[in-house]
PDB file of C-alpha atoms and ligand atoms in Angstrom:
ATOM      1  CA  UNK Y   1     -11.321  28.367 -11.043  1.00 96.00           C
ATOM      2  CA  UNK Y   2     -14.729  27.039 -12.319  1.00 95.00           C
ATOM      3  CA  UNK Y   3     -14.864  29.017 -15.181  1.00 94.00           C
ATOM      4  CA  UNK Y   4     -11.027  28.802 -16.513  1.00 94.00           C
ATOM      5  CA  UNK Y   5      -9.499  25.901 -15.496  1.00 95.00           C
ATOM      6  CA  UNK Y   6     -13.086  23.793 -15.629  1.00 96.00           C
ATOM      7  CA  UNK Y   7     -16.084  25.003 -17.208  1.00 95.00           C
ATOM      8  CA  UNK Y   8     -13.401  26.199 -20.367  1.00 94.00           C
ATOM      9  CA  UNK Y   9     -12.160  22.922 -20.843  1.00 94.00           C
ATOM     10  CA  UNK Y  10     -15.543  21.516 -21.710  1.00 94.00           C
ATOM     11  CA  UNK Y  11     -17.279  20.609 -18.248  1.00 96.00           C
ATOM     12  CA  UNK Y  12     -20.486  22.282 -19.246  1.00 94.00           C
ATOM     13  CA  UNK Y  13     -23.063  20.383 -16.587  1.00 96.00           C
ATOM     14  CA  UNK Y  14     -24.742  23.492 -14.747  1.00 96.00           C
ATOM     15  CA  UNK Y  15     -25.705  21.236 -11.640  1.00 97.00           C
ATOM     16  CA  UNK Y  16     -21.741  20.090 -11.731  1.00 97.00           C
ATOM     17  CA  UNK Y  17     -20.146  23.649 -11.785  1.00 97.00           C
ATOM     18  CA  UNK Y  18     -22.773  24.804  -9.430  1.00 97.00           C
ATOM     19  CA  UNK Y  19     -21.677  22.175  -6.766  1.00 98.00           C
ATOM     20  CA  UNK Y  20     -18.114  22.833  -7.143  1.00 97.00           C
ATOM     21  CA  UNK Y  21     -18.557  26.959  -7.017  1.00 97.00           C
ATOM     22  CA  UNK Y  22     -20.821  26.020  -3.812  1.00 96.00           C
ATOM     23  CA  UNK Y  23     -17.803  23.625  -1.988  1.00 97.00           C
ATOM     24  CA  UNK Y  24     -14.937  26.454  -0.882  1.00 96.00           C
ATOM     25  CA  UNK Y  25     -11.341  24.330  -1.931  1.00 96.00           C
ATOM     26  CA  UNK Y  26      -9.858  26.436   0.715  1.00 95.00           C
ATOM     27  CA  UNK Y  27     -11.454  24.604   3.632  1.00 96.00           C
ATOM     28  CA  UNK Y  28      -9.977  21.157   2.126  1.00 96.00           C
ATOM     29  CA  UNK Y  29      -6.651  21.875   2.250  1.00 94.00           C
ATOM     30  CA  UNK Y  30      -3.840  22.400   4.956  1.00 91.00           C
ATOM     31  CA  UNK Y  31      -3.214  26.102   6.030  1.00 91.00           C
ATOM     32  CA  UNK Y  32      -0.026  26.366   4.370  1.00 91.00           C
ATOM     33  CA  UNK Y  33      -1.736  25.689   0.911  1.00 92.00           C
ATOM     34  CA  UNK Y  34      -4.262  27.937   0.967  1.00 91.00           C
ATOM     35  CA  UNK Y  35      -2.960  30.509  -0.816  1.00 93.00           C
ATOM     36  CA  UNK Y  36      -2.444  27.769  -4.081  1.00 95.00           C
ATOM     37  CA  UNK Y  37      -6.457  26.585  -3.524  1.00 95.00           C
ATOM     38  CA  UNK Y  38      -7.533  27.576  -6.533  1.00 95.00           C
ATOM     39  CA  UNK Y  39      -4.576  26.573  -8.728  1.00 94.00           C
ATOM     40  CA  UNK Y  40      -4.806  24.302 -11.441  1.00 93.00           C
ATOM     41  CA  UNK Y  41      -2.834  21.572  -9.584  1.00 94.00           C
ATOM     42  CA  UNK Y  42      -3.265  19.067  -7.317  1.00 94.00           C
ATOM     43  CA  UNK Y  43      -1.982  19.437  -3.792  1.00 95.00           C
ATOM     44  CA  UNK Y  44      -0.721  17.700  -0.645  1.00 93.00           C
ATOM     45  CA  UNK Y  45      -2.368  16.191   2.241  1.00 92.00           C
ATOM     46  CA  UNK Y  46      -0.785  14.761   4.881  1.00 89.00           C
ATOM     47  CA  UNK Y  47       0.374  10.995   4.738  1.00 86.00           C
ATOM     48  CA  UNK Y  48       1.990  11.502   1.124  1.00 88.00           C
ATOM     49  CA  UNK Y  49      -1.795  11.601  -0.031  1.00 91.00           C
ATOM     50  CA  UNK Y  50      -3.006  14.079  -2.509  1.00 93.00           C
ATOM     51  CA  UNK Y  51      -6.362  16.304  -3.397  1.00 94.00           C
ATOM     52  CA  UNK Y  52      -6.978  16.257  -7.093  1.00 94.00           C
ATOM     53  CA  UNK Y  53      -6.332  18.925  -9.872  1.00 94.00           C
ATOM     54  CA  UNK Y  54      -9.823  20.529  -9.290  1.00 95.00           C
ATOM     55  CA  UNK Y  55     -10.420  19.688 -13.400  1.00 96.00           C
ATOM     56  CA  UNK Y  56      -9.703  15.805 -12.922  1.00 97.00           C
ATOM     57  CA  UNK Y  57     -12.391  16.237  -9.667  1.00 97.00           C
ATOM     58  CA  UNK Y  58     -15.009  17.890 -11.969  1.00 98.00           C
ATOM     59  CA  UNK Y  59     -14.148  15.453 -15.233  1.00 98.00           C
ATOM     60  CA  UNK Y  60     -14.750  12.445 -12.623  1.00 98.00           C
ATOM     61  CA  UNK Y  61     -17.920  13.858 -11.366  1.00 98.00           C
ATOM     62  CA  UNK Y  62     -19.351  14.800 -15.296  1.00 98.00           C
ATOM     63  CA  UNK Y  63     -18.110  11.187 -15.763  1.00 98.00           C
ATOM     64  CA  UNK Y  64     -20.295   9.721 -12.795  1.00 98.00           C
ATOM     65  CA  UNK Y  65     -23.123  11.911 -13.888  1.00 97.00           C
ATOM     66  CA  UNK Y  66     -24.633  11.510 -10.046  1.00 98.00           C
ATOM     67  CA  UNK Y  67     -28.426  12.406 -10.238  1.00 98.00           C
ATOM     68  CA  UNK Y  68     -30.684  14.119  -7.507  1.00 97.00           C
ATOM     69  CA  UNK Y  69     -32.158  10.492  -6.322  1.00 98.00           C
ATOM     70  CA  UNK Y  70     -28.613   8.427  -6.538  1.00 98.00           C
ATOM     71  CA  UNK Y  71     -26.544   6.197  -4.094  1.00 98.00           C
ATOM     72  CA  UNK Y  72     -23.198   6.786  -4.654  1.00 98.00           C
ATOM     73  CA  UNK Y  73     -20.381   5.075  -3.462  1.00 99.00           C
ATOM     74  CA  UNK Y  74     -16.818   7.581  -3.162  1.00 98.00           C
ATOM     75  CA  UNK Y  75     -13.280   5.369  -2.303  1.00 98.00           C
ATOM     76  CA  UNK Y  76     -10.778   7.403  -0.960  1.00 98.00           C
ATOM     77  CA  UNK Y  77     -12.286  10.086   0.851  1.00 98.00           C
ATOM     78  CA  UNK Y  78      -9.030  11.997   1.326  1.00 97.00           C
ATOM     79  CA  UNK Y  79      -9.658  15.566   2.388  1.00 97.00           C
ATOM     80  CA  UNK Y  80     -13.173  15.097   1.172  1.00 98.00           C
ATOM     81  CA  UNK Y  81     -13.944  17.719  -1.333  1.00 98.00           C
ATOM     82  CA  UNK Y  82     -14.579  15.084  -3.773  1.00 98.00           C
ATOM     83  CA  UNK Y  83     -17.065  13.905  -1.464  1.00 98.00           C
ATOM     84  CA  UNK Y  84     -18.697  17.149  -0.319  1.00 98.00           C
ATOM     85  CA  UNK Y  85     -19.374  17.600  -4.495  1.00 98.00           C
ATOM     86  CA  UNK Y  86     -20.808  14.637  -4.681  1.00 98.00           C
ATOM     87  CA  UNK Y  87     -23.379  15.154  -1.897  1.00 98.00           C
ATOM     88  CA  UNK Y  88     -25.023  18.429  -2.912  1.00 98.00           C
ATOM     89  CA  UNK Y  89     -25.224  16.297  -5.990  1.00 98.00           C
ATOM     90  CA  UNK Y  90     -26.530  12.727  -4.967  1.00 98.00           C
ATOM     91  CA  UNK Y  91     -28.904  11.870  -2.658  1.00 98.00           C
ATOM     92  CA  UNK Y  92     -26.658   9.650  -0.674  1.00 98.00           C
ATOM     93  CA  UNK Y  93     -23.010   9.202  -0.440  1.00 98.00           C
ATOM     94  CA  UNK Y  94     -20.805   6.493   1.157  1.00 99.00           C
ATOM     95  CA  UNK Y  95     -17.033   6.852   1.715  1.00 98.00           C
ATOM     96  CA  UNK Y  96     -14.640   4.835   2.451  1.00 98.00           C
ATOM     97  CA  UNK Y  97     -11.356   6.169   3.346  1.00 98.00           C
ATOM     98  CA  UNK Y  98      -7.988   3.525   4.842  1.00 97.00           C
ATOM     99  CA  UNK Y  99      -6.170   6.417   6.622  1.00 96.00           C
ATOM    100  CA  UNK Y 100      -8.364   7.405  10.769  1.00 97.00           C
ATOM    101  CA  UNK Y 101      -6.724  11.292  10.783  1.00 96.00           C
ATOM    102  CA  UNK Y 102      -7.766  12.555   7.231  1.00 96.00           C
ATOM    103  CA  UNK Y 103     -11.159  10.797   7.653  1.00 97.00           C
ATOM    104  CA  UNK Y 104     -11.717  12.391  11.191  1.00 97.00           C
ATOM    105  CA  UNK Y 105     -10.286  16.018   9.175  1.00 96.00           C
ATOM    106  CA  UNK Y 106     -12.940  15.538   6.792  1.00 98.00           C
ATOM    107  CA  UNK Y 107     -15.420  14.847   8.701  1.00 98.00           C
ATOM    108  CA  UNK Y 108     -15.452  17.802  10.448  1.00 98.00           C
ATOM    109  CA  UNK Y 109     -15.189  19.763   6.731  1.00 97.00           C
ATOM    110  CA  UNK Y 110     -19.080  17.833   5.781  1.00 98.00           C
ATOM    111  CA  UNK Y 111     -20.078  19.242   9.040  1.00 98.00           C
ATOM    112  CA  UNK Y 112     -18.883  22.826   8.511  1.00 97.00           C
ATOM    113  CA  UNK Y 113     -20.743  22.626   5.003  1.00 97.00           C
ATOM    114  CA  UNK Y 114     -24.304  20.983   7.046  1.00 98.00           C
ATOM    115  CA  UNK Y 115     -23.736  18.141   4.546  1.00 98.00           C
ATOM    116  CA  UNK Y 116     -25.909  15.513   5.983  1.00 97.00           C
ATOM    117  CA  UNK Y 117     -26.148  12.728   3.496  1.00 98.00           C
ATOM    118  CA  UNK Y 118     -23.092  11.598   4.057  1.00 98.00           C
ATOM    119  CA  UNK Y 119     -21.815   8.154   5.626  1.00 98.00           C
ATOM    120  CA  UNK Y 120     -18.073   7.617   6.010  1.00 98.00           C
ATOM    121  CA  UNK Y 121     -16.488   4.268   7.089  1.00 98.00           C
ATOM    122  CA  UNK Y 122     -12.800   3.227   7.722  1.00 98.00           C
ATOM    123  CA  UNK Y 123     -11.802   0.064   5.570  1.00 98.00           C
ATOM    124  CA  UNK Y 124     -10.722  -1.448   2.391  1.00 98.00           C
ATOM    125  CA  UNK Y 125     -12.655   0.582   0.177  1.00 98.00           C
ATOM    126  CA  UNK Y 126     -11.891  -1.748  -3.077  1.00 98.00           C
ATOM    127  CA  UNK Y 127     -14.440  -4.139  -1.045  1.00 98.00           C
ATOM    128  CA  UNK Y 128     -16.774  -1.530  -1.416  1.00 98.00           C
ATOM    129  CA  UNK Y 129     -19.812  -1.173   0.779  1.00 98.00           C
ATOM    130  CA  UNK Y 130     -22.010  -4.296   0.767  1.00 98.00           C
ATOM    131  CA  UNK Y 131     -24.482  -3.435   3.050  1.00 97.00           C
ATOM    132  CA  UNK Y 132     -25.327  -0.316   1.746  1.00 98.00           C
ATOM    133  CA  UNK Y 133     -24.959  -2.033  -1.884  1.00 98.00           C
ATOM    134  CA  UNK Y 134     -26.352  -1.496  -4.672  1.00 98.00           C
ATOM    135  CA  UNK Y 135     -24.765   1.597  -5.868  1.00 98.00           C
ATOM    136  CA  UNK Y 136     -25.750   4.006  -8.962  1.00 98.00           C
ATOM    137  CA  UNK Y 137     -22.544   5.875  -8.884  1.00 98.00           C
ATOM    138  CA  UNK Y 138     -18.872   4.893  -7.769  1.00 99.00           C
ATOM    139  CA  UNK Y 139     -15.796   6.981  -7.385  1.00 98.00           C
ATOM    140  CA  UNK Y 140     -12.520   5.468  -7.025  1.00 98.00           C
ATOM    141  CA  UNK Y 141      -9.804   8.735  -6.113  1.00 97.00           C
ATOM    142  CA  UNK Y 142      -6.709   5.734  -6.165  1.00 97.00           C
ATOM    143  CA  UNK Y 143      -5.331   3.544  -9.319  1.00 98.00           C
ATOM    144  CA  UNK Y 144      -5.706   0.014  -9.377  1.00 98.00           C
ATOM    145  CA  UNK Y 145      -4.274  -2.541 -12.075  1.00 98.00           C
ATOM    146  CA  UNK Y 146      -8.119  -3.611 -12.940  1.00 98.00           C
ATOM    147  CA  UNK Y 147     -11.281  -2.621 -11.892  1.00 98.00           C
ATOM    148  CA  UNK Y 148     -11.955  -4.673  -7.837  1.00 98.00           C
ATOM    149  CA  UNK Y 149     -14.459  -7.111  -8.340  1.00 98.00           C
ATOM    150  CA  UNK Y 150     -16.493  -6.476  -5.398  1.00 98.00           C
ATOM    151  CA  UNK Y 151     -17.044  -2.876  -7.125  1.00 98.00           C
ATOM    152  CA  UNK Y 152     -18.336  -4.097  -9.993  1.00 98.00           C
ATOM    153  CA  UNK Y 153     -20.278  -6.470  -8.264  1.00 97.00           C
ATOM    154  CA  UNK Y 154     -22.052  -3.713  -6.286  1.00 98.00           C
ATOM    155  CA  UNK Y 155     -23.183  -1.433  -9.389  1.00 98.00           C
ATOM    156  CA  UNK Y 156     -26.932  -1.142  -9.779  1.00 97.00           C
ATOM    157  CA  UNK Y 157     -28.259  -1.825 -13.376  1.00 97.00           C
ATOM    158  CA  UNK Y 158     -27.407   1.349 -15.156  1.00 97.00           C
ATOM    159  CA  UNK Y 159     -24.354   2.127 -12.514  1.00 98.00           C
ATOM    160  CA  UNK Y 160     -20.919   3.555 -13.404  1.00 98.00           C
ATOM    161  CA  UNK Y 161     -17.926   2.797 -11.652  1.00 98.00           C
ATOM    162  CA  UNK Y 162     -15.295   5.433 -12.595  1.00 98.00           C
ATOM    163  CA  UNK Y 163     -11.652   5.009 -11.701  1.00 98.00           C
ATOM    164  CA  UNK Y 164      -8.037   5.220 -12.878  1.00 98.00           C
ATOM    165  CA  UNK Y 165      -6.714   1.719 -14.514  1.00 98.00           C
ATOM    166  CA  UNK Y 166      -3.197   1.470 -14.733  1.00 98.00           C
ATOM    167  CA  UNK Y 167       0.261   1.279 -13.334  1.00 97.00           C
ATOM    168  CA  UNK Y 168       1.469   2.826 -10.255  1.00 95.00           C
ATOM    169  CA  UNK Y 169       2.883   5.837 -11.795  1.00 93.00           C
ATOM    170  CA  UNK Y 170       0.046   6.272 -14.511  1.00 97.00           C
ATOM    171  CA  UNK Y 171      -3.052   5.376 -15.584  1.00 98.00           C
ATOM    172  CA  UNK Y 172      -6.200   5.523 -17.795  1.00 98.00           C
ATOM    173  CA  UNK Y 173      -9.394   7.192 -16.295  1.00 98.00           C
ATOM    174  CA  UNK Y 174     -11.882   4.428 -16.982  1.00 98.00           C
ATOM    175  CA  UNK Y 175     -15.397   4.391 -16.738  1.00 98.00           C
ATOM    176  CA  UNK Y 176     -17.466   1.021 -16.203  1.00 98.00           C
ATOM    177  CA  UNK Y 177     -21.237   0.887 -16.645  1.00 98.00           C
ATOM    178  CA  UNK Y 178     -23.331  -2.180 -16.268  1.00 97.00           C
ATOM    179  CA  UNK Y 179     -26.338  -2.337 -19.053  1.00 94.00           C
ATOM    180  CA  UNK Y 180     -29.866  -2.836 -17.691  1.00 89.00           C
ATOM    181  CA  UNK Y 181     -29.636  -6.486 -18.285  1.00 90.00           C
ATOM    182  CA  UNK Y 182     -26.462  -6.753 -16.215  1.00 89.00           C
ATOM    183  CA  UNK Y 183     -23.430  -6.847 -19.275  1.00 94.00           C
ATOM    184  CA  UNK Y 184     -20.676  -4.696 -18.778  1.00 96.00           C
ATOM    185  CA  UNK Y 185     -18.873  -2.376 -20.703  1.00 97.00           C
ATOM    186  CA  UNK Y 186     -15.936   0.324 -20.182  1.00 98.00           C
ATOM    187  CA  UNK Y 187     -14.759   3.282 -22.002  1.00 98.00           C
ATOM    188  CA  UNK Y 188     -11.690   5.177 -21.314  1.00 98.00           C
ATOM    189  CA  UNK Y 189     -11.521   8.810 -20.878  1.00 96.00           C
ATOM    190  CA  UNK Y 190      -7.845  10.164 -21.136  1.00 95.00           C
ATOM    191  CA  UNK Y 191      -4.414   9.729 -18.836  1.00 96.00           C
ATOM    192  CA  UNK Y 192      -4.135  10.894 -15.237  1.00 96.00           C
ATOM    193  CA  UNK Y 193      -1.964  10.263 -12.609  1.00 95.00           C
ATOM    194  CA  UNK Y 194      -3.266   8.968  -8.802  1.00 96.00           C
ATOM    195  CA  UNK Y 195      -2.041   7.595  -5.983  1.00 95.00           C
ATOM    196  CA  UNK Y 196      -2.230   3.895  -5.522  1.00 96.00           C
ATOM    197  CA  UNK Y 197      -5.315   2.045  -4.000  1.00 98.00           C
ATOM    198  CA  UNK Y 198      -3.393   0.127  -1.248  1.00 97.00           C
ATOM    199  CA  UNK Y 199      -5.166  -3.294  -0.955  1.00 98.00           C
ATOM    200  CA  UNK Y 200      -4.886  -6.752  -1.709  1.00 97.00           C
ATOM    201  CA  UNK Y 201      -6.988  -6.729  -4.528  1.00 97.00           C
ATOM    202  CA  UNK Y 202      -5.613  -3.496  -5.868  1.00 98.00           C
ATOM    203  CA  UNK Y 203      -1.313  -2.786  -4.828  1.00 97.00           C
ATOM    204  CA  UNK Y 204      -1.234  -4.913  -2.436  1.00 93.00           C
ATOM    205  CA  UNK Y 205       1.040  -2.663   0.544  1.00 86.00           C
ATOM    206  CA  UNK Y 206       2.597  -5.565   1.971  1.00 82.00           C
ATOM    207  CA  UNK Y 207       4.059  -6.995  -1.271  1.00 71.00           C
ATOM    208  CA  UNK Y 208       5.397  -3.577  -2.908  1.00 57.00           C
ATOM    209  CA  UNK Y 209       7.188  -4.746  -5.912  1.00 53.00           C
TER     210      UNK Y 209
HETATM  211  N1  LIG F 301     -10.880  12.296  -3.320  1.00 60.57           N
HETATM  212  C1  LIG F 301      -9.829  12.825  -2.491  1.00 60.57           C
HETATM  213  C2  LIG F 301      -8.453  12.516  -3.006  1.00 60.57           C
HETATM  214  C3  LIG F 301      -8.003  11.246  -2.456  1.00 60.57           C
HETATM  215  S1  LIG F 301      -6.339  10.734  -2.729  1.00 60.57           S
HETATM  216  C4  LIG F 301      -9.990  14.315  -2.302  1.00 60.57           C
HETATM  217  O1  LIG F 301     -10.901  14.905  -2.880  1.00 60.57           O
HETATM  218  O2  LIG F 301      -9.217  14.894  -1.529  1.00 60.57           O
HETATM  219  C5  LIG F 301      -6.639   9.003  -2.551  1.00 60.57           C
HETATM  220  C6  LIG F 301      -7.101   8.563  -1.199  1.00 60.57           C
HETATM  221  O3  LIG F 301      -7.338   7.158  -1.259  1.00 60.57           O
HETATM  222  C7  LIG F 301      -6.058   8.748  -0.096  1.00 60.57           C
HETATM  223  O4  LIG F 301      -6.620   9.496   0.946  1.00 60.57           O
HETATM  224  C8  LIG F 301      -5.725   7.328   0.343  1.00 60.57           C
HETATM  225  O5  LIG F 301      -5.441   7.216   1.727  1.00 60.57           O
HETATM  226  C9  LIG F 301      -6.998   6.579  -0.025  1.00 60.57           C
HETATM  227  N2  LIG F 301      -6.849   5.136  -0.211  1.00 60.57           N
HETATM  228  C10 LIG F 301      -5.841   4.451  -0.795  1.00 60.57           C
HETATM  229  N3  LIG F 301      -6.098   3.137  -0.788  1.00 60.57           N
HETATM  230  C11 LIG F 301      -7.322   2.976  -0.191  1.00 60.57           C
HETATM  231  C12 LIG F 301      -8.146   1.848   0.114  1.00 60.57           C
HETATM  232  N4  LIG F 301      -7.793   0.595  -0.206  1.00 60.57           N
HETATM  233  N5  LIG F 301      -9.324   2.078   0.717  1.00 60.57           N
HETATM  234  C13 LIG F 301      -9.721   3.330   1.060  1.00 60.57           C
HETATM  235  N6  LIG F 301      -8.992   4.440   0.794  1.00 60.57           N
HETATM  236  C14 LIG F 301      -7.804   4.258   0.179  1.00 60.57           C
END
């Protein structure tokens, strides 16, 4: 998987493919998937959720570019392999996850792996974290029309905020990075698909349109 479906389509980062190869997909996934864990697609989770292609997880994380001394900040834990990448790479991770049974689920996956550095938290995750604010590093794993403010507003000079921008059905993989002195800028980095973020500063669940 690492070196056909990821490391050949141009995510050369040693530290990146070493923390994948190190985080088994099989344990993320329900039984009934595991034999597809190490296809080149995304697959299901319970609640109509989804764990990502394993190349968009990898792009995202080359995108983030955590380093050994960061903070990061990963919405939408989901079955957490996103999250257990992230914390062999970072030196702290927060999650935020909306749905109690796949957070509990991958809980007990960071603990399986001793991954320690890890702080997970029910809630709203397009309000971010603020008490553990300011972050070097955040993941969004959900679309949203625009970029939540209080993400942006929790990025440490030098942070990146990575996340699909889009509709509900598609979406641009966009990354944000606040400049030393505090401007912002964006770049986008090719089409993807995701689930929506479900809030009201993101699709807002009680007003589906
Ligand atoms: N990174 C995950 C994939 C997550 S799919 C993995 O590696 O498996 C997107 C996740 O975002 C879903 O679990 C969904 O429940 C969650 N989500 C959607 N809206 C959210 C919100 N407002 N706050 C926190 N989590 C949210």
């Amino acid at each position: 998987m690492v070196r056909e479906q990821i490391a050949a389509r141009g995510i050369r980062n040693r530290r990146i493919l070493w923390a994948i190869d190190r985080t088994p997909r099989e344990w993320f996934i329900p039984d009934e998937w595991s034999a597809e864990a190490y296809a080149d697609e995304p697959l299901p989770l319970i609640g109509g959720q989804t764990i990502s292609q394993p190349y968009v997880v990898a792009l995202m994380t080359s995108l983030l570019a955590p380093g050994r001394r960061d903070r990061v900040l990963d919405v939408g834990t989901g079955s957490g392999y996103q999250t257990a990448i992230l914390a062999r790479l970072a030196a702290e991770v927060y999650t935020v996850e909306r749905i109690p049974e796949l957070l509990v689920t991958a809980e007990a996956r960071f603990a399986r792996l001793s991954l320690t550095n890890i702080q997970t938290r029910i809630a709203d995750g397009a309000l971010g974290w603020a008490d553990a604010a300011p972050f070097d590093g955040i993941l969004v794993a959900a679309a949203a029309p625009r970029p939540p403010a209080p993400l942006l507003g929790q990025l440490a000079p030098g942070g990146r905020l990575v996340i699909p921008i889009g509709g509900r059905a598609e979406q641009e993989l966009t990354v944000f990075r606040r400049g030393a002195g505090g401007a912002l800028e964006s770049r986008t980095a090719g089409g993807v698909r995701f689930v929506p973020l479900l809030s009201p500063l993101a699709f807002d669940p009680e007003t589906r349109p």
